[in-house]
Amino acid sequence: EAQVTQNPRYLITVTGKKLTVTCSQNMNHEYMSWYRQDPGLGLRQIYYSMNVEVTDKGDVPEGYKVSRKEKRNFPLILESPSPNQTSLYFCASSRGGEVGELFFGEGSRLTVL
Amino acid sequence: GQNIDQPTEMTATEGAIVQINCTYQTSGFNGLFWYQQHAGEAPTFLSYNVLDGLEEKGRFSSFLSRSKGYSYLLLKELQMKDSASYLCAVLDSNYQLIWGAGTKLIIKP
């Protein structure tokens, strides 16, 4: 089954404790992206990757890191989480050249205390 | 700046028709997308318009007017399962997606 898998789905952590949210897709998609979604603000892009070893900042990259060492994986790293990073996070992927038709993971709800 | 405007919330009756509007001001245009998002779930792709006109897909249709910076999503024969948020997104000249905040559609029996 074609899918984008994120883990963990739910996480409560404390300020400053490094965490990683994993994202994996099995569709051989070139493009992958991370979004956060907050009430009333819609989806905001954090980072994206057009292909292996190619990553770029989105609209709200501060406080986040990513890597793209393999085509299927695109982890999101919060080196020192803060309460303003409490949010619902989505990973998404698409075929190269078709950036808009995205396949989303189920989402990861993160709470930073 | 770039901006996508959609109504925050709409209410409609089961079996009826509803039109959700989206206006945009972006740096260039390479297509407009509509996504559906049920509460607590991931967005799912509904439609894509890049040329002016109407694209029909079953009960859902999407319209685009590039000269007016305007699109709408038309949902016919509404069902309770259509209760969801509907997200409008525009692909700008840099092939970056600009998202609206979404329209929450409430369907009443």
PDB file of C-alpha atoms in Angstrom:
ATOM      1  CA  GLU A   1       0.000   0.000   0.000  1.00  0.00           C
ATOM      2  CA  ALA A   2       1.341   3.419  -1.005  1.00  0.00           C
ATOM      3  CA  GLN A   3       1.799   5.505   2.086  1.00  0.00           C
ATOM      4  CA  VAL A   4       3.705   8.099   4.061  1.00  0.00           C
ATOM      5  CA  THR A   5       4.469   6.949   7.603  1.00  0.00           C
ATOM      6  CA  GLN A   6       5.280   9.267  10.473  1.00  0.00           C
ATOM      7  CA  ASN A   7       6.399   8.413  13.988  1.00  0.00           C
ATOM      8  CA  PRO A   8       5.588   9.127  16.694  1.00  0.00           C
ATOM      9  CA  ARG A   9       1.940  10.031  16.165  1.00  0.00           C
ATOM     10  CA  TYR A  10       1.694  11.662  19.584  1.00  0.00           C
ATOM     11  CA  LEU A  11       4.434  12.990  21.827  1.00  0.00           C
ATOM     12  CA  ILE A  12       4.602  15.051  24.972  1.00  0.00           C
ATOM     13  CA  THR A  13       8.062  16.310  25.829  1.00  0.00           C
ATOM     14  CA  VAL A  14       9.780  19.026  27.834  1.00  0.00           C
ATOM     15  CA  THR A  15      11.627  22.127  26.767  1.00  0.00           C
ATOM     16  CA  GLY A  16      15.133  21.454  25.544  1.00  0.00           C
ATOM     17  CA  LYS A  17      14.911  17.695  25.134  1.00  0.00           C
ATOM     18  CA  LYS A  18      16.004  16.826  21.598  1.00  0.00           C
ATOM     19  CA  LEU A  19      13.551  14.823  19.553  1.00  0.00           C
ATOM     20  CA  THR A  20      13.217  13.410  16.061  1.00  0.00           C
ATOM     21  CA  VAL A  21      10.042  12.796  14.113  1.00  0.00           C
ATOM     22  CA  THR A  22      10.610  10.216  11.413  1.00  0.00           C
ATOM     23  CA  CYS A  23       8.973  10.198   8.003  1.00  0.00           C
ATOM     24  CA  SER A  24       9.189   7.449   5.425  1.00  0.00           C
ATOM     25  CA  GLN A  25       7.466   7.019   2.060  1.00  0.00           C
ATOM     26  CA  ASN A  26       7.304   3.899  -0.089  1.00  0.00           C
ATOM     27  CA  MET A  27       6.317   5.534  -3.402  1.00  0.00           C
ATOM     28  CA  ASN A  28       9.810   6.416  -4.639  1.00  0.00           C
ATOM     29  CA  HIS A  29       8.850  10.096  -4.543  1.00  0.00           C
ATOM     30  CA  GLU A  30      11.564  12.655  -5.119  1.00  0.00           C
ATOM     31  CA  TYR A  31       9.924  15.536  -3.279  1.00  0.00           C
ATOM     32  CA  MET A  32       9.319  15.515   0.471  1.00  0.00           C
ATOM     33  CA  SER A  33       8.237  18.250   2.818  1.00  0.00           C
ATOM     34  CA  TRP A  34       7.415  19.018   6.436  1.00  0.00           C
ATOM     35  CA  TYR A  35       4.523  21.213   7.514  1.00  0.00           C
ATOM     36  CA  ARG A  36       3.137  22.392  10.781  1.00  0.00           C
ATOM     37  CA  GLN A  37      -0.529  23.155  11.204  1.00  0.00           C
ATOM     38  CA  ASP A  38      -1.850  25.516  13.863  1.00  0.00           C
ATOM     39  CA  PRO A  39      -5.457  26.662  14.339  1.00  0.00           C
ATOM     40  CA  GLY A  40      -6.357  29.576  12.098  1.00  0.00           C
ATOM     41  CA  LEU A  41      -2.988  29.611  10.361  1.00  0.00           C
ATOM     42  CA  GLY A  42      -3.264  26.801   7.885  1.00  0.00           C
ATOM     43  CA  LEU A  43      -0.341  24.697   6.764  1.00  0.00           C
ATOM     44  CA  ARG A  44       3.080  26.290   7.005  1.00  0.00           C
ATOM     45  CA  GLN A  45       6.084  24.714   5.374  1.00  0.00           C
ATOM     46  CA  ILE A  46       9.116  24.059   7.568  1.00  0.00           C
ATOM     47  CA  TYR A  47      11.592  22.407   5.202  1.00  0.00           C
ATOM     48  CA  TYR A  48      11.424  20.609   1.911  1.00  0.00           C
ATOM     49  CA  SER A  49      13.646  18.381  -0.187  1.00  0.00           C
ATOM     50  CA  MET A  50      13.624  18.049  -3.950  1.00  0.00           C
ATOM     51  CA  ASN A  51      15.832  14.951  -3.870  1.00  0.00           C
ATOM     52  CA  VAL A  52      18.489  13.078  -1.895  1.00  0.00           C
ATOM     53  CA  GLU A  53      20.993  15.406  -0.204  1.00  0.00           C
ATOM     54  CA  VAL A  54      19.014  18.481  -1.351  1.00  0.00           C
ATOM     55  CA  THR A  55      17.088  20.360   1.336  1.00  0.00           C
ATOM     56  CA  ASP A  56      15.737  23.918   1.531  1.00  0.00           C
ATOM     57  CA  LYS A  57      14.091  26.111   4.106  1.00  0.00           C
ATOM     58  CA  GLY A  58      10.382  26.724   3.952  1.00  0.00           C
ATOM     59  CA  ASP A  59       8.474  29.535   5.611  1.00  0.00           C
ATOM     60  CA  VAL A  60       9.137  28.641   9.261  1.00  0.00           C
ATOM     61  CA  PRO A  61      12.479  26.751   9.529  1.00  0.00           C
ATOM     62  CA  GLU A  62      13.730  28.277  12.804  1.00  0.00           C
ATOM     63  CA  GLY A  63      14.282  25.674  15.485  1.00  0.00           C
ATOM     64  CA  TYR A  64      14.146  22.719  13.098  1.00  0.00           C
ATOM     65  CA  LYS A  65      16.632  20.620  11.149  1.00  0.00           C
ATOM     66  CA  VAL A  66      16.154  17.984   8.467  1.00  0.00           C
ATOM     67  CA  SER A  67      18.238  15.550   6.490  1.00  0.00           C
ATOM     68  CA  ARG A  68      17.683  13.552   3.311  1.00  0.00           C
ATOM     69  CA  LYS A  69      20.272  10.809   3.144  1.00  0.00           C
ATOM     70  CA  GLU A  70      17.965   8.319   1.484  1.00  0.00           C
ATOM     71  CA  LYS A  71      15.132   8.896  -0.937  1.00  0.00           C
ATOM     72  CA  ARG A  72      12.484   7.325   1.284  1.00  0.00           C
ATOM     73  CA  ASN A  73      13.310   9.026   4.604  1.00  0.00           C
ATOM     74  CA  PHE A  74      13.051  12.655   5.680  1.00  0.00           C
ATOM     75  CA  PRO A  75      13.343  13.051   9.467  1.00  0.00           C
ATOM     76  CA  LEU A  76      12.494  16.286  11.267  1.00  0.00           C
ATOM     77  CA  ILE A  77      14.776  17.152  14.166  1.00  0.00           C
ATOM     78  CA  LEU A  78      14.006  19.533  16.991  1.00  0.00           C
ATOM     79  CA  GLU A  79      17.363  20.113  18.679  1.00  0.00           C
ATOM     80  CA  SER A  80      15.986  22.092  21.623  1.00  0.00           C
ATOM     81  CA  PRO A  81      12.183  22.117  21.519  1.00  0.00           C
ATOM     82  CA  SER A  82      10.301  25.074  22.943  1.00  0.00           C
ATOM     83  CA  PRO A  83       6.597  25.482  23.797  1.00  0.00           C
ATOM     84  CA  ASN A  84       5.967  27.497  20.614  1.00  0.00           C
ATOM     85  CA  GLN A  85       6.770  24.342  18.663  1.00  0.00           C
ATOM     86  CA  THR A  86       3.703  22.658  20.078  1.00  0.00           C
ATOM     87  CA  SER A  87       1.777  21.844  16.941  1.00  0.00           C
ATOM     88  CA  LEU A  88       0.453  19.220  14.554  1.00  0.00           C
ATOM     89  CA  TYR A  89       3.155  18.180  12.110  1.00  0.00           C
ATOM     90  CA  PHE A  90       2.642  16.618   8.699  1.00  0.00           C
ATOM     91  CA  CYS A  91       5.144  15.025   6.386  1.00  0.00           C
ATOM     92  CA  ALA A  92       4.222  14.927   2.700  1.00  0.00           C
ATOM     93  CA  SER A  93       5.674  13.632  -0.529  1.00  0.00           C
ATOM     94  CA  SER A  94       5.058  13.900  -4.238  1.00  0.00           C
ATOM     95  CA  ARG A  95       6.543  12.798  -7.516  1.00  0.00           C
ATOM     96  CA  GLY A  96       9.224  15.067  -8.880  1.00  0.00           C
ATOM     97  CA  GLY A  97       7.745  17.896 -10.926  1.00  0.00           C
ATOM     98  CA  GLU A  98       4.298  17.498  -9.361  1.00  0.00           C
ATOM     99  CA  VAL A  99       4.877  19.346  -6.146  1.00  0.00           C
ATOM    100  CA  GLY A 100       1.269  20.224  -5.569  1.00  0.00           C
ATOM    101  CA  GLU A 101      -0.307  16.785  -5.544  1.00  0.00           C
ATOM    102  CA  LEU A 102       0.916  15.776  -2.139  1.00  0.00           C
ATOM    103  CA  PHE A 103       0.512  12.570  -0.207  1.00  0.00           C
ATOM    104  CA  PHE A 104       0.436  13.280   3.509  1.00  0.00           C
ATOM    105  CA  GLY A 105       1.382  11.227   6.505  1.00  0.00           C
ATOM    106  CA  GLU A 106      -1.167  10.836   9.305  1.00  0.00           C
ATOM    107  CA  GLY A 107       0.356  13.621  11.347  1.00  0.00           C
ATOM    108  CA  SER A 108       2.344  13.881  14.569  1.00  0.00           C
ATOM    109  CA  ARG A 109       0.847  15.847  17.421  1.00  0.00           C
ATOM    110  CA  LEU A 110       3.661  17.308  19.507  1.00  0.00           C
ATOM    111  CA  THR A 111       3.289  19.042  22.860  1.00  0.00           C
ATOM    112  CA  VAL A 112       6.282  20.790  24.408  1.00  0.00           C
ATOM    113  CA  LEU A 113       5.889  21.647  28.091  1.00  0.00           C
TER     114      LEU A 113
ATOM    115  CA  GLY B   1       3.037  39.538   0.179  1.00  0.00           C
ATOM    116  CA  GLN B   2       1.323  36.378  -0.877  1.00  0.00           C
ATOM    117  CA  ASN B   3      -2.194  35.740   0.327  1.00  0.00           C
ATOM    118  CA  ILE B   4      -4.917  33.135   0.010  1.00  0.00           C
ATOM    119  CA  ASP B   5      -8.396  33.990   1.337  1.00  0.00           C
ATOM    120  CA  GLN B   6     -11.157  31.529   2.121  1.00  0.00           C
ATOM    121  CA  PRO B   7     -14.187  31.802   4.398  1.00  0.00           C
ATOM    122  CA  THR B   8     -13.451  30.417   7.835  1.00  0.00           C
ATOM    123  CA  GLU B   9     -16.619  28.389   8.178  1.00  0.00           C
ATOM    124  CA  MET B  10     -19.707  27.472   6.166  1.00  0.00           C
ATOM    125  CA  THR B  11     -22.847  25.518   6.975  1.00  0.00           C
ATOM    126  CA  ALA B  12     -24.963  23.571   4.505  1.00  0.00           C
ATOM    127  CA  THR B  13     -27.750  20.997   4.522  1.00  0.00           C
ATOM    128  CA  GLU B  14     -27.442  17.355   3.582  1.00  0.00           C
ATOM    129  CA  GLY B  15     -28.431  16.851  -0.057  1.00  0.00           C
ATOM    130  CA  ALA B  16     -27.851  20.482  -0.993  1.00  0.00           C
ATOM    131  CA  ILE B  17     -25.092  22.211  -2.981  1.00  0.00           C
ATOM    132  CA  VAL B  18     -22.364  24.399  -1.505  1.00  0.00           C
ATOM    133  CA  GLN B  19     -19.725  26.598  -3.122  1.00  0.00           C
ATOM    134  CA  ILE B  20     -16.483  27.360  -1.273  1.00  0.00           C
ATOM    135  CA  ASN B  21     -14.608  30.346  -2.642  1.00  0.00           C
ATOM    136  CA  CYS B  22     -10.889  31.006  -2.700  1.00  0.00           C
ATOM    137  CA  THR B  23      -9.170  34.211  -3.813  1.00  0.00           C
ATOM    138  CA  TYR B  24      -5.439  34.514  -4.142  1.00  0.00           C
ATOM    139  CA  GLN B  25      -2.682  37.037  -4.630  1.00  0.00           C
ATOM    140  CA  THR B  26       0.607  35.294  -5.280  1.00  0.00           C
ATOM    141  CA  SER B  27       3.942  35.811  -6.971  1.00  0.00           C
ATOM    142  CA  GLY B  28       3.148  34.007 -10.175  1.00  0.00           C
ATOM    143  CA  PHE B  29       0.827  31.080 -10.689  1.00  0.00           C
ATOM    144  CA  ASN B  30       1.500  27.465 -11.605  1.00  0.00           C
ATOM    145  CA  GLY B  31      -1.732  25.873 -10.517  1.00  0.00           C
ATOM    146  CA  LEU B  32      -4.344  25.771  -7.777  1.00  0.00           C
ATOM    147  CA  PHE B  33      -5.163  22.800  -5.588  1.00  0.00           C
ATOM    148  CA  TRP B  34      -8.030  21.840  -3.341  1.00  0.00           C
ATOM    149  CA  TYR B  35      -7.559  19.432  -0.465  1.00  0.00           C
ATOM    150  CA  GLN B  36     -10.028  17.914   1.962  1.00  0.00           C
ATOM    151  CA  GLN B  37      -9.106  17.430   5.606  1.00  0.00           C
ATOM    152  CA  HIS B  38     -11.318  15.638   8.084  1.00  0.00           C
ATOM    153  CA  ALA B  39     -10.848  16.609  11.713  1.00  0.00           C
ATOM    154  CA  GLY B  40      -7.714  15.043  13.158  1.00  0.00           C
ATOM    155  CA  GLU B  41      -6.677  13.536   9.841  1.00  0.00           C
ATOM    156  CA  ALA B  42      -4.262  14.328   7.046  1.00  0.00           C
ATOM    157  CA  PRO B  43      -5.255  16.430   4.023  1.00  0.00           C
ATOM    158  CA  THR B  44      -6.140  14.471   0.898  1.00  0.00           C
ATOM    159  CA  PHE B  45      -5.933  15.760  -2.661  1.00  0.00           C
ATOM    160  CA  LEU B  46      -9.224  16.684  -4.343  1.00  0.00           C
ATOM    161  CA  SER B  47      -8.493  18.674  -7.489  1.00  0.00           C
ATOM    162  CA  TYR B  48      -6.005  20.639  -9.548  1.00  0.00           C
ATOM    163  CA  ASN B  49      -6.675  23.554 -11.903  1.00  0.00           C
ATOM    164  CA  VAL B  50      -4.080  25.290 -14.018  1.00  0.00           C
ATOM    165  CA  LEU B  51      -6.232  26.556 -16.897  1.00  0.00           C
ATOM    166  CA  ASP B  52      -9.386  28.632 -16.647  1.00  0.00           C
ATOM    167  CA  GLY B  53     -12.628  26.758 -16.448  1.00  0.00           C
ATOM    168  CA  LEU B  54     -14.407  24.015 -14.624  1.00  0.00           C
ATOM    169  CA  GLU B  55     -12.990  20.603 -13.730  1.00  0.00           C
ATOM    170  CA  GLU B  56     -15.601  18.056 -12.708  1.00  0.00           C
ATOM    171  CA  LYS B  57     -14.916  14.953 -10.678  1.00  0.00           C
ATOM    172  CA  GLY B  58     -18.031  13.179  -9.503  1.00  0.00           C
ATOM    173  CA  ARG B  59     -19.898  15.251  -6.922  1.00  0.00           C
ATOM    174  CA  PHE B  60     -17.021  17.712  -6.690  1.00  0.00           C
ATOM    175  CA  SER B  61     -16.122  20.398  -9.233  1.00  0.00           C
ATOM    176  CA  SER B  62     -13.468  23.080  -9.141  1.00  0.00           C
ATOM    177  CA  PHE B  63     -13.421  26.318 -11.105  1.00  0.00           C
ATOM    178  CA  LEU B  64     -10.565  28.689 -11.859  1.00  0.00           C
ATOM    179  CA  SER B  65     -10.341  32.237 -13.198  1.00  0.00           C
ATOM    180  CA  ARG B  66      -6.708  33.282 -13.389  1.00  0.00           C
ATOM    181  CA  SER B  67      -7.512  36.854 -14.433  1.00  0.00           C
ATOM    182  CA  LYS B  68      -9.614  37.307 -11.294  1.00  0.00           C
ATOM    183  CA  GLY B  69      -7.353  35.350  -8.976  1.00  0.00           C
ATOM    184  CA  TYR B  70     -10.372  33.284  -8.014  1.00  0.00           C
ATOM    185  CA  SER B  71     -11.383  29.690  -7.615  1.00  0.00           C
ATOM    186  CA  TYR B  72     -14.285  27.826  -6.120  1.00  0.00           C
ATOM    187  CA  LEU B  73     -14.977  24.273  -5.066  1.00  0.00           C
ATOM    188  CA  LEU B  74     -18.527  23.106  -5.704  1.00  0.00           C
ATOM    189  CA  LEU B  75     -19.885  20.173  -3.754  1.00  0.00           C
ATOM    190  CA  LYS B  76     -23.185  18.658  -4.902  1.00  0.00           C
ATOM    191  CA  GLU B  77     -25.570  16.229  -3.201  1.00  0.00           C
ATOM    192  CA  LEU B  78     -23.933  16.889   0.124  1.00  0.00           C
ATOM    193  CA  GLN B  79     -23.433  13.970   2.453  1.00  0.00           C
ATOM    194  CA  MET B  80     -22.666  14.002   6.161  1.00  0.00           C
ATOM    195  CA  LYS B  81     -19.207  12.616   5.408  1.00  0.00           C
ATOM    196  CA  ASP B  82     -18.435  15.840   3.492  1.00  0.00           C
ATOM    197  CA  SER B  83     -18.148  17.618   6.839  1.00  0.00           C
ATOM    198  CA  ALA B  84     -14.486  18.595   6.788  1.00  0.00           C
ATOM    199  CA  SER B  85     -12.124  21.466   6.185  1.00  0.00           C
ATOM    200  CA  TYR B  86     -11.352  22.372   2.595  1.00  0.00           C
ATOM    201  CA  LEU B  87      -7.937  23.815   1.881  1.00  0.00           C
ATOM    202  CA  CYS B  88      -7.062  25.957  -1.124  1.00  0.00           C
ATOM    203  CA  ALA B  89      -3.395  26.110  -2.175  1.00  0.00           C
ATOM    204  CA  VAL B  90      -1.610  27.908  -5.004  1.00  0.00           C
ATOM    205  CA  LEU B  91       1.679  26.910  -6.597  1.00  0.00           C
ATOM    206  CA  ASP B  92       3.629  30.139  -7.074  1.00  0.00           C
ATOM    207  CA  SER B  93       6.304  31.094  -9.594  1.00  0.00           C
ATOM    208  CA  ASN B  94       8.976  29.336  -7.499  1.00  0.00           C
ATOM    209  CA  TYR B  95       6.864  26.172  -7.415  1.00  0.00           C
ATOM    210  CA  GLN B  96       6.175  26.669  -3.727  1.00  0.00           C
ATOM    211  CA  LEU B  97       2.713  25.916  -2.368  1.00  0.00           C
ATOM    212  CA  ILE B  98       0.956  28.783  -0.640  1.00  0.00           C
ATOM    213  CA  TRP B  99      -1.872  27.556   1.590  1.00  0.00           C
ATOM    214  CA  GLY B 100      -5.095  29.163   2.683  1.00  0.00           C
ATOM    215  CA  ALA B 101      -6.199  28.691   6.298  1.00  0.00           C
ATOM    216  CA  GLY B 102      -9.017  26.414   5.173  1.00  0.00           C
ATOM    217  CA  THR B 103     -12.815  26.491   5.248  1.00  0.00           C
ATOM    218  CA  LYS B 104     -14.589  24.353   7.807  1.00  0.00           C
ATOM    219  CA  LEU B 105     -17.744  22.944   6.244  1.00  0.00           C
ATOM    220  CA  ILE B 106     -20.508  21.820   8.592  1.00  0.00           C
ATOM    221  CA  ILE B 107     -23.263  19.642   7.131  1.00  0.00           C
ATOM    222  CA  LYS B 108     -26.589  19.537   8.946  1.00  0.00           C
ATOM    223  CA  PRO B 109     -29.221  16.829   8.465  1.00  0.00           C
TER     224      PRO B 109
END
